[in-house]
XYZ file of C-alpha atoms in Angstrom:
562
model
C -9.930 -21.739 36.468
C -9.011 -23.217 33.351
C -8.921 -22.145 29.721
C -9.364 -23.977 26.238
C -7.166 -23.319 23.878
C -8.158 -23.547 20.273
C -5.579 -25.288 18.113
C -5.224 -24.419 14.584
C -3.564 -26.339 11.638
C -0.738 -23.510 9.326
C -1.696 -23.942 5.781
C 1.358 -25.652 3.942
C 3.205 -24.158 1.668
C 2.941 -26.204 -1.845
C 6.279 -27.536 -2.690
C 8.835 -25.549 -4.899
C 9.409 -26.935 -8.501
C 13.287 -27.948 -8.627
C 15.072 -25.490 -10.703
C 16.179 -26.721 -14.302
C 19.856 -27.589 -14.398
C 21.749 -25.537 -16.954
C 24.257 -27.071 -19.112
C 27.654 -27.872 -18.297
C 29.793 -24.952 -20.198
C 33.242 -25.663 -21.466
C 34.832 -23.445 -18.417
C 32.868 -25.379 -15.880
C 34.026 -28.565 -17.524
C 37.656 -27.123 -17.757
C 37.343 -25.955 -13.724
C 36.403 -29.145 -13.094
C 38.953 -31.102 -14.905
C 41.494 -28.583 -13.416
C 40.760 -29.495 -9.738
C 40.856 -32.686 -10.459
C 44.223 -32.875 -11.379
C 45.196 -30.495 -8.627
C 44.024 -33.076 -6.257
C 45.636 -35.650 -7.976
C 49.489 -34.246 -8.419
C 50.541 -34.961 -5.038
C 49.912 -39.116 -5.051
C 50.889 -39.064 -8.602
C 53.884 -37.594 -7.958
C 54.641 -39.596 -5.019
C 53.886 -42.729 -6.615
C 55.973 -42.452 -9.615
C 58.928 -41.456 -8.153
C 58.803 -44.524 -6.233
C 58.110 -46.636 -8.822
C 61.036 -45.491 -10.855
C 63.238 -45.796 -7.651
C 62.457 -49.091 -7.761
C 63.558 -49.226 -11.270
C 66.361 -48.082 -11.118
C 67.431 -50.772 -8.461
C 65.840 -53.493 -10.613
C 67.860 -52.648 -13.527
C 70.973 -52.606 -11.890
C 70.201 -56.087 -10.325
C 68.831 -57.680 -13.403
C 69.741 -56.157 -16.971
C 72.691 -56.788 -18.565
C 75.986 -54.873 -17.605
C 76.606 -52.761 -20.613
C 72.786 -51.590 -20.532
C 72.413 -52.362 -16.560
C 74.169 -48.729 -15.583
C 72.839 -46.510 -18.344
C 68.961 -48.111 -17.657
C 69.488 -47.276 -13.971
C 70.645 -43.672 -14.606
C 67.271 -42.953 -17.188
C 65.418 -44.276 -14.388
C 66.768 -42.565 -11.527
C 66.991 -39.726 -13.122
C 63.224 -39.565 -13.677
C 62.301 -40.150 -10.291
C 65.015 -37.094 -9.615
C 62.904 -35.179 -12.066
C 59.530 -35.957 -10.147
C 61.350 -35.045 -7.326
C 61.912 -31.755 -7.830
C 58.890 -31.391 -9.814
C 57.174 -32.428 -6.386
C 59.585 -29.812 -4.481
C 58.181 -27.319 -6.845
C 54.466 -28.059 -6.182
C 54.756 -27.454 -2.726
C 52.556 -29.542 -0.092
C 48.982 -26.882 -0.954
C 49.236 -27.449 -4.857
C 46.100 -25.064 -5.347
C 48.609 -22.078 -4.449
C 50.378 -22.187 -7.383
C 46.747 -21.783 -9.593
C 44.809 -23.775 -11.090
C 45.958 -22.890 -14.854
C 48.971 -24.782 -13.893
C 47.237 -28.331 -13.578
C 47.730 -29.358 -17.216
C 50.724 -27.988 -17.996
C 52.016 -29.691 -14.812
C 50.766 -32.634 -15.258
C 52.253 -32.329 -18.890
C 55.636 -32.273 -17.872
C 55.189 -35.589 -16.140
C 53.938 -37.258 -18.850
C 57.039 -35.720 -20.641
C 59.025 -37.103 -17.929
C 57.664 -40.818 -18.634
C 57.975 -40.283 -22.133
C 61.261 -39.570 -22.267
C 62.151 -42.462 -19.784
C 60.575 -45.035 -22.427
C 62.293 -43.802 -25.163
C 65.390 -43.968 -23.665
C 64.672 -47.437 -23.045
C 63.431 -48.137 -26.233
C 66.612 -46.989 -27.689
C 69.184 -48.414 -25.056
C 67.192 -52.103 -25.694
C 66.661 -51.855 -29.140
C 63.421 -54.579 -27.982
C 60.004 -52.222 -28.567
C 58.292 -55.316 -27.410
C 59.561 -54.866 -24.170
C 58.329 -51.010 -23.807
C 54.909 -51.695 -24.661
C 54.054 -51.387 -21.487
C 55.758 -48.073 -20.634
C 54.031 -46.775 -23.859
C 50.813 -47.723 -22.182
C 51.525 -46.182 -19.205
C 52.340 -42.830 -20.863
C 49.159 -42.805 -22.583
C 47.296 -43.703 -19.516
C 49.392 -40.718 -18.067
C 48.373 -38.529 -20.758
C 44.602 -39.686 -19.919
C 44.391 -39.170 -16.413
C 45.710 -35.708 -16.041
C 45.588 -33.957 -19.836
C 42.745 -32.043 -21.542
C 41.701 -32.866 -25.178
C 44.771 -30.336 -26.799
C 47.187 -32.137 -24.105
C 46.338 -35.774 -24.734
C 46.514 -34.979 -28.715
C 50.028 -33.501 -27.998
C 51.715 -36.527 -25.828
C 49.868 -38.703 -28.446
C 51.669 -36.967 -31.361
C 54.631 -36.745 -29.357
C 54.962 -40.119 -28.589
C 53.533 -41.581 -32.010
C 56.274 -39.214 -33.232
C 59.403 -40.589 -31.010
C 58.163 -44.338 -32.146
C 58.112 -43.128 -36.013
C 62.108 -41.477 -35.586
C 63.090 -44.801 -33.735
C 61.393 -47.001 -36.353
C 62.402 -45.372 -39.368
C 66.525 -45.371 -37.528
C 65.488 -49.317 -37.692
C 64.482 -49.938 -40.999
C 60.339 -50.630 -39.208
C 60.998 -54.561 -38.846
C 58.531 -56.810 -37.765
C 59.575 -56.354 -33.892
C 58.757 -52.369 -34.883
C 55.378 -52.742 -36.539
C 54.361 -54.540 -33.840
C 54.754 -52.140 -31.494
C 53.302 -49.283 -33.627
C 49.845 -51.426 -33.692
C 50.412 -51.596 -29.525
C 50.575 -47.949 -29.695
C 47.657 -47.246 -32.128
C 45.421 -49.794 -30.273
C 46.578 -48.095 -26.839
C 45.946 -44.321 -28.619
C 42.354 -45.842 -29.632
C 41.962 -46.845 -26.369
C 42.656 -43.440 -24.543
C 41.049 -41.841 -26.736
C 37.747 -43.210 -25.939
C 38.763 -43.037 -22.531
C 38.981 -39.520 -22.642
C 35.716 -39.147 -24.283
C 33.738 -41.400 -20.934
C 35.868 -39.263 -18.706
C 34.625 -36.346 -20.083
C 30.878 -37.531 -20.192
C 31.436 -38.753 -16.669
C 32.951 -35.433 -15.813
C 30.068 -33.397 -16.931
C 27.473 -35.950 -15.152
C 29.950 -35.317 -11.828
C 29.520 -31.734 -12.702
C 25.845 -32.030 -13.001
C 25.187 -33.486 -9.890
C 27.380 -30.773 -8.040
C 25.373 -28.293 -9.576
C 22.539 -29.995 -8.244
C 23.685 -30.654 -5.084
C 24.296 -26.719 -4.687
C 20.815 -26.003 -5.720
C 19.391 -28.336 -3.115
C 21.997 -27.031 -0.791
C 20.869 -23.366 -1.164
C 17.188 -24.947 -1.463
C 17.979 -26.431 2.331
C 19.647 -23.227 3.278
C 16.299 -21.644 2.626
C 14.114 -23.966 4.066
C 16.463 -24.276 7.466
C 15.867 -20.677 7.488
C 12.057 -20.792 6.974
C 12.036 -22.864 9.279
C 13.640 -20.732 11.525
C 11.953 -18.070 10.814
C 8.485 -19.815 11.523
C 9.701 -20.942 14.762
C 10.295 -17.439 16.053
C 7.117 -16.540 14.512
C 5.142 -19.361 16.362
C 7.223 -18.157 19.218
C 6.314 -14.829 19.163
C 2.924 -16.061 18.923
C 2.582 -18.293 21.404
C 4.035 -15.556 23.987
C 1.527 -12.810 22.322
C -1.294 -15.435 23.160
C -0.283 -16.353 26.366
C -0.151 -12.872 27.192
C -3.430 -12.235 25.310
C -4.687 -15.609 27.739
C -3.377 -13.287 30.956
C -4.937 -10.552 30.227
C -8.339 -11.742 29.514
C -8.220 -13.514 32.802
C -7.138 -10.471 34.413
C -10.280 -8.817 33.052
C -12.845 -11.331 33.636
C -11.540 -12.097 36.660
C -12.400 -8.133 37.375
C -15.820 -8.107 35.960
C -18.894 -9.687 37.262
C -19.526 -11.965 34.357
C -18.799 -15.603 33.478
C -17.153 -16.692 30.319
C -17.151 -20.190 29.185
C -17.226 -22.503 26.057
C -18.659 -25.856 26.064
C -18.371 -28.943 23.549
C -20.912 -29.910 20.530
C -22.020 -32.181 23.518
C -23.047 -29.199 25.520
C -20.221 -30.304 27.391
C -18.269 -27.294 29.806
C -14.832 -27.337 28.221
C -13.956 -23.898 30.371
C -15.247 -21.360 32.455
C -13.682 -18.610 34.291
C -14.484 -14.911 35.448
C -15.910 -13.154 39.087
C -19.336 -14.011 38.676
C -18.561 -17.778 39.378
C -17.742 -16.661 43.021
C -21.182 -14.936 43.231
C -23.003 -18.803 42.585
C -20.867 -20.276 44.903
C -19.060 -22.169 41.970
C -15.339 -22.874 41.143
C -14.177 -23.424 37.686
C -13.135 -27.178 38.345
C -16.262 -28.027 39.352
C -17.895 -26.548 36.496
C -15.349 -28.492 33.930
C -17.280 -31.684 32.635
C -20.270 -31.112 33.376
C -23.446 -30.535 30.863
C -25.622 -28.004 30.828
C -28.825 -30.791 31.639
C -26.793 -31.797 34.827
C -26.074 -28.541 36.112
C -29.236 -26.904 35.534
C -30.736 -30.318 36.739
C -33.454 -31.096 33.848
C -33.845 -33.275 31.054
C -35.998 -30.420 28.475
C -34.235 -29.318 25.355
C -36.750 -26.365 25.383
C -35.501 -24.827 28.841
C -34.560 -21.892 27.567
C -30.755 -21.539 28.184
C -30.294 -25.089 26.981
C -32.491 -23.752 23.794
C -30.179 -21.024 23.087
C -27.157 -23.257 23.116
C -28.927 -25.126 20.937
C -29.627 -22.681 18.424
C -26.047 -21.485 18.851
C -25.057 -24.690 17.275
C -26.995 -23.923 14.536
C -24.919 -21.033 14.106
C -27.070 -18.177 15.745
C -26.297 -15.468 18.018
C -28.510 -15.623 20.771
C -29.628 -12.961 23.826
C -31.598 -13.980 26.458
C -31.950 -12.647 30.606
C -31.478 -15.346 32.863
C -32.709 -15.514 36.611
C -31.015 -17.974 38.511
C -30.545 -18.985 41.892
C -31.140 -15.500 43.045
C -29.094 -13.172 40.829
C -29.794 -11.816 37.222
C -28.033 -12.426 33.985
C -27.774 -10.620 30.404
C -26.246 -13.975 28.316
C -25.512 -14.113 25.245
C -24.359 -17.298 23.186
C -22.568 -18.090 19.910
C -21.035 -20.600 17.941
C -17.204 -21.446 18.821
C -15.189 -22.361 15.414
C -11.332 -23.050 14.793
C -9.566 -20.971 11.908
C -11.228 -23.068 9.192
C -14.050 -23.191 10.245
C -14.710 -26.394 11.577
C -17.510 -25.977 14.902
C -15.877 -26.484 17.936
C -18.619 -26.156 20.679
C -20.577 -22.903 21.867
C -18.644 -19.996 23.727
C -20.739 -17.847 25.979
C -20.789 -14.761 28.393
C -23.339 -13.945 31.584
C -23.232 -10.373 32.834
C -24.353 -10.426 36.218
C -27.181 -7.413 36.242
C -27.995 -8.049 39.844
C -27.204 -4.857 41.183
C -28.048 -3.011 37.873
C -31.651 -4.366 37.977
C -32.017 -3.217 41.749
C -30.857 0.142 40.967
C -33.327 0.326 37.698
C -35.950 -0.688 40.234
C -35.211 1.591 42.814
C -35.054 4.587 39.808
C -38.388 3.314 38.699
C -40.073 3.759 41.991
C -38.406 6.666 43.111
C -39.619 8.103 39.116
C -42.945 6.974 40.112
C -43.641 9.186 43.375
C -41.543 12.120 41.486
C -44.306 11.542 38.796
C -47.213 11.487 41.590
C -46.078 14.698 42.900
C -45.447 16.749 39.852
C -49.125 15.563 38.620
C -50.308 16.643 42.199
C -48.531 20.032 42.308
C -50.056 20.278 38.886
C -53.639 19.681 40.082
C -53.332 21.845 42.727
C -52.060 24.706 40.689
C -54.838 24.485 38.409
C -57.079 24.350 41.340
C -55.544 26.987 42.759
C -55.535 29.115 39.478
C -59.476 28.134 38.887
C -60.421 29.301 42.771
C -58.727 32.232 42.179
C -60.280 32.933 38.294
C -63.828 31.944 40.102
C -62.878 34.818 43.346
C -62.078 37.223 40.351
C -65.530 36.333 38.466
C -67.307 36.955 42.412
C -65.596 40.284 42.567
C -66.720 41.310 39.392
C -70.218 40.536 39.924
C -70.177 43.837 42.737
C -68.247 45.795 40.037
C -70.374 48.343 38.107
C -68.088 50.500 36.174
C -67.257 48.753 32.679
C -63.586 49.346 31.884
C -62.670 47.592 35.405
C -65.279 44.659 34.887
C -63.476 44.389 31.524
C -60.064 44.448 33.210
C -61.527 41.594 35.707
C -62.523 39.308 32.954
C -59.167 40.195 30.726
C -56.982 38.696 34.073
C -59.765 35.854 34.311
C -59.003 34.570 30.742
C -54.891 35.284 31.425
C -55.872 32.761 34.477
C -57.754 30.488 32.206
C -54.462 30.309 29.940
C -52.424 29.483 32.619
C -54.893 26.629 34.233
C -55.283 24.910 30.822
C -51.304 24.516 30.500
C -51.177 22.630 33.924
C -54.016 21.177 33.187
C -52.598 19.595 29.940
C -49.055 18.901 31.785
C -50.661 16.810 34.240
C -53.023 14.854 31.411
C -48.976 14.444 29.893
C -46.826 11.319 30.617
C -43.962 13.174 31.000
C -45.058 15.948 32.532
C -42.399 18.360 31.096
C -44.067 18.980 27.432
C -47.098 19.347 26.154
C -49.112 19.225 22.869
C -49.253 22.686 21.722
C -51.826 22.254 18.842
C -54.594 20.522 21.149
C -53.850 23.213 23.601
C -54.590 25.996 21.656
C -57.847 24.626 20.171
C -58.955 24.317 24.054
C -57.869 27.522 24.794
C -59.407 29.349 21.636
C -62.753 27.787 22.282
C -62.518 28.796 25.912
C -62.449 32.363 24.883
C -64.886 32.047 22.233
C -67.229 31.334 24.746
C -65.986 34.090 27.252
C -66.381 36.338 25.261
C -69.841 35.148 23.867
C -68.907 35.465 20.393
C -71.326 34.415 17.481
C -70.242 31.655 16.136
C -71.893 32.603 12.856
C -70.771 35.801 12.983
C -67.134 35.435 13.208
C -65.698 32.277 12.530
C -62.455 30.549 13.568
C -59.916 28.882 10.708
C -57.158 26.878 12.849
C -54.134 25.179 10.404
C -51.639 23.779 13.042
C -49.080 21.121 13.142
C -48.616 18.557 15.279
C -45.774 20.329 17.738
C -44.448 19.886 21.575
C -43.496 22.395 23.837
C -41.513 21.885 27.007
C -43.148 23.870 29.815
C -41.040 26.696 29.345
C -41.461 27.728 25.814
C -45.196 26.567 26.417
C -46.441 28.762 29.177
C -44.867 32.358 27.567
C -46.776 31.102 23.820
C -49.726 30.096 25.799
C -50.253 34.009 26.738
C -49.191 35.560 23.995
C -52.034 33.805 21.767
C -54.490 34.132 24.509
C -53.746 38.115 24.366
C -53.422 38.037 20.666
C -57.163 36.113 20.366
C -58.840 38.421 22.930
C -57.462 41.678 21.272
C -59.070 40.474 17.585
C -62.174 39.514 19.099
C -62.690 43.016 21.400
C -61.331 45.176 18.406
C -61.429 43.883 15.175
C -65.397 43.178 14.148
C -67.170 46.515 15.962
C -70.527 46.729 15.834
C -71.354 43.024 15.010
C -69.286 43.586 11.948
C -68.569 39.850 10.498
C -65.249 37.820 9.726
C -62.574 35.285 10.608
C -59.755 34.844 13.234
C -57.196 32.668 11.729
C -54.270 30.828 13.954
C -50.989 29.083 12.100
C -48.296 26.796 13.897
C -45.883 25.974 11.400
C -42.552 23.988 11.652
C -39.430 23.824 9.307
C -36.671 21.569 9.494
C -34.709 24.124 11.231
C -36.314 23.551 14.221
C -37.884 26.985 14.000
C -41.851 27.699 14.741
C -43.734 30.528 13.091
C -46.633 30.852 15.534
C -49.525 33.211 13.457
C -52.330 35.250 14.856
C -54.608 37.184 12.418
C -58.447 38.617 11.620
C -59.966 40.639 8.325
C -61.273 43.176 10.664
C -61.242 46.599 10.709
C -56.853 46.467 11.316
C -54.573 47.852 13.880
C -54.899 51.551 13.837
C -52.207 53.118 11.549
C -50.710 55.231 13.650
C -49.875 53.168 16.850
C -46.698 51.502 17.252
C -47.316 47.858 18.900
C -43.755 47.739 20.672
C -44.546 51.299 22.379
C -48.563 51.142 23.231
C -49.280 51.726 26.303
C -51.663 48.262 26.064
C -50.881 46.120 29.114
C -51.823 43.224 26.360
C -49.337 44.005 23.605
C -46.911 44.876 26.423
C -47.212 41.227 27.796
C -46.945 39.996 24.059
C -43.805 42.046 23.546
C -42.249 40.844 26.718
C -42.854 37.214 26.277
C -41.649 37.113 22.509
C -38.214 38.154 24.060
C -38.487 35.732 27.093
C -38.503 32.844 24.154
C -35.977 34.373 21.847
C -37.932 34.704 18.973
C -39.174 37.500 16.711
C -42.466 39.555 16.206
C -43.832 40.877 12.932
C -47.270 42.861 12.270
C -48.979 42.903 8.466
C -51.344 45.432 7.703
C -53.176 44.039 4.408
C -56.671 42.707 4.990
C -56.630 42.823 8.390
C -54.191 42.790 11.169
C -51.555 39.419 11.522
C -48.849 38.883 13.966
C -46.437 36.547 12.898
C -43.773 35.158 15.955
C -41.051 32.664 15.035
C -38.579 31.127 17.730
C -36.727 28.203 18.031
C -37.805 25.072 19.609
């Protein structure tokens, strides 16, 4: 069996604007310069204290002898300075603290400074220490702030001043004051491109920890969509298990096909039942395996209007077994039409059972409409042996009681009579019941039609067989009673009959005359009236209640619940 699995494209996320780079603030800029130095102390150091090492040899070998010792002493004693200076630092310079850099970095600059103008005095040449005056401004460059390059540069513009003024500022002199302006100039702009270049350094670490963070975020939105699309991917192969599980359980067929009509899929129990596996299924279209070339064939139709983006229904019969298939559209997550995915209930078994119901409903039906018959036959032999035995009856009061059971009989005949007429033969229609019945004993009881008339208001209502029977009596004893006792003496009037119904499902069933009333002083729950006893008896057998009104006549009103 084999599945298709739907793929579906994640919407991407627009890209973030990059944040705005703030400024560079003065302690940034200072932080910055700070490490700088830190990281530069140890070579610097190192470097310089060879180079004056070497100094000191070279002046021993070269300069004069009465300046030869005293240049080799300035120099070795600087790079004995730097020395301990580096002892001091330690090999981690960041332990000390980073307020220290400048002031460190200060005293080497000292350090130099001092060494050239110790030269410069010992030599009495300034031409000579231009050089060393460059390099102390250089110094004074690489590792000072603003406030510590303006210090070595007063400082040292101050030591050439003293020295110059102690030699009366000859020619040799001013010379090497313009060396040292032009080489202050110079550092000085310097300073000022270091200190751009240090805030554009500064800049692009900012940025660099912005895009950092930014990658720290997306690596872990990443990550966190991975997991998600793993979760997924478990929850829908799970999801994938369990519908095979089920359809594999159900007698039904699932499959989808292409825009082609094309099976892409098709699994599920009811495959077995054709005699089909799923692979040979795959590939195939719907023409081929229902072998026919017409659109209009009715399951090839339905696909069809699938496409179209219907739902369709429709019962298939096929090789033998029944279907209930429906058909709809297949789409991915935007919407884009993929093909047609379908199911097929096999109703074999179902329709069988509905069949064999049916038939076994239809000789229950043929029986209850013969028992029927044959009651009413039964009841009309009987009325018709009752009407015989009171044709050898002479006294009055029993022929009366002989036709009184007659019309009870005549009640009872009409109901089965209606219930087999019914379709399904457990209700029937009250209303066209009691018109049959009323005329019935209209004409049993030869009454004059212009004489006493009959007013019949009655809704449309259906009784079950129970409720019908017990209300079938009770107006058939209620009719007879008006029309023996309420007109005497071919007094005139009306018999009136009501069958009301309120959304309650209540009935108020009526029964009334403008005779001559029921006599005052009888109570119609006690009389000894085989009649009202029946009518008493049967209100209680439905549950309802019974009510008698005086005025204008006599009217019994009975209401009970359908």
């Amino acid at each position: 069996m084999e599945s298709t699995v739907v793929s579906t494209s994640l919407s991407k996320n627009p890209a973030r604007k990059p944040e705005a780079i703030s400024p560079v603030s003065s302690a940034d800029l200072r932080a910055a310069l700070n490490l700088m130095v830190w990281d530069s102390l140890l070579p610097i150091t190192a470097g310089l204290r060879a180079l004056y090492a070497i100094f000191a040899i070279s002046h021993l070998v070269i300069l004069p002898a009465p300046i030869a010792l005293p240049m080799s002493l300035t120099a070795m004693g600087t790079a004995a300075g730097l020395f301990l200076l580096r002892l001091a630092i330690g090999r981690k310079p960041r332990l000390v603290g980073e307020r220290w850099a400048h002031p460190l970095g200060a005293i080497i600059a000292g350090l130099v400074l001092v060494n050239s103008l110790l030269h410069l005095y010992l030599t009495a040449e300034p031409q000579q220490t231009t050089n060393l005056l460059l390099l102390i401004v250089g110094v004074g460059v690489f590792f000072l702030s603003a406030g510590w390059l303006a210090l070595i540069i007063v400082l040292t513009l101050g030591g050439w001043a003293s020295l110059a003024l102690m030699n009366g500022f000859s020619q040799a002199w001013q010379h090497f004051g313009f060396a040292l302006f032009t080489a202050t100039v110079l550092a000085i702009l310097v300073h000022i491109v270091r200190v751009q270049t240090m805030k554009r350094l500064e800049r692009l670490r900012l940025q660099n920890e912005i895009s950092t963070a930014e990658l720290k975020t997306a690596l872990a939105s990443t990550e966190e969509a991975r997991r998600v699309a793993e979760s997924s991917r478990r929850d829908l192969m799970q999801s994938e298990a369990r519908l095979r599980l089920m359809t594999n359980q159900m007698p039904a067929v699932l499959w989808t096909t292409d825009t082609e009509l094309r099976f892409t899929s098709s699994l599920g129990m009811g495959l077995s039942a054709l005699g089909l596996q799923s692979k040979q299924v795959t590939g195939m279209t719907l023409y081929d395996y229902f072998q026919t070339t017409k659109p209009e064939f009715f399951p090839i139709a339905a696909h069809l209007r699938a496409l179209q983006g219907e739902s369709v229904t429709y019962e298939l019969h096929w090789q033998a077994r029944t279907f209930d298939c429906q058909v709809e559209a297949l789409r991915d997550t935007e919407g884009k039409l993929l093909g047609v995915i379908g199911i097929a209930l096999d109703v074999t078994e179902r329709k069988r059972a509905e069949e064999q119901v049916k038939a076994s409903l239809k000789e229950k039906e043929a029986l209850i409409k013969e028992m029927s018959h044959r009651v009413t036959n039964n009841l009309q032999v009987i009325s018709s042996l009752l009407n015989l035995q009171a044709g050898y009856i002479t006294d009055a009061p029993a022929r009366r009681v002989f036709m009184e059971s007659q019309n009870r009989l005549k009640a009872l005949a009409l109901i089965h009579d209606k219930l087999y007429q019914s379709e399904d033969l457990t209700s029937i229609d009250f209303s066209g019941y009691i018109r049959n019945l009323v005329v019935h004993l209209f004409r049993a009881y030869k009454v004059n039609a212009h004489a006493i008339t009959l007013q019949l208001d009655l809704d449309p209502v259906i009784l079950d067989i129970d409720r019908a029977v017990p209300c079938g009596l009770i107006v058939n004893e209620l009719v007879s009673n008006a029309l023996k006792y309420a007109f005497p003496n071919g007094k005139t009037g009306e018999v009136r009959i009501d069958l009301r119904g309120d959304n309650e499902r209540r009935l108020m069933l009526t029964v009334g005359d403008n005779g001559v009333g029921f006599p005052a002083g009888v109570d119609f729950r006690k009389t000894a009236s085989l009649g009202m006893q029946l009518v008493n008896t049967l209100t209680d057998q439905i549950e309802g209640t019974i009510t008698l009104e005086r005025n204008c006549g006599t009217t019994f009103k009975i209401v009970f619940r359908l």
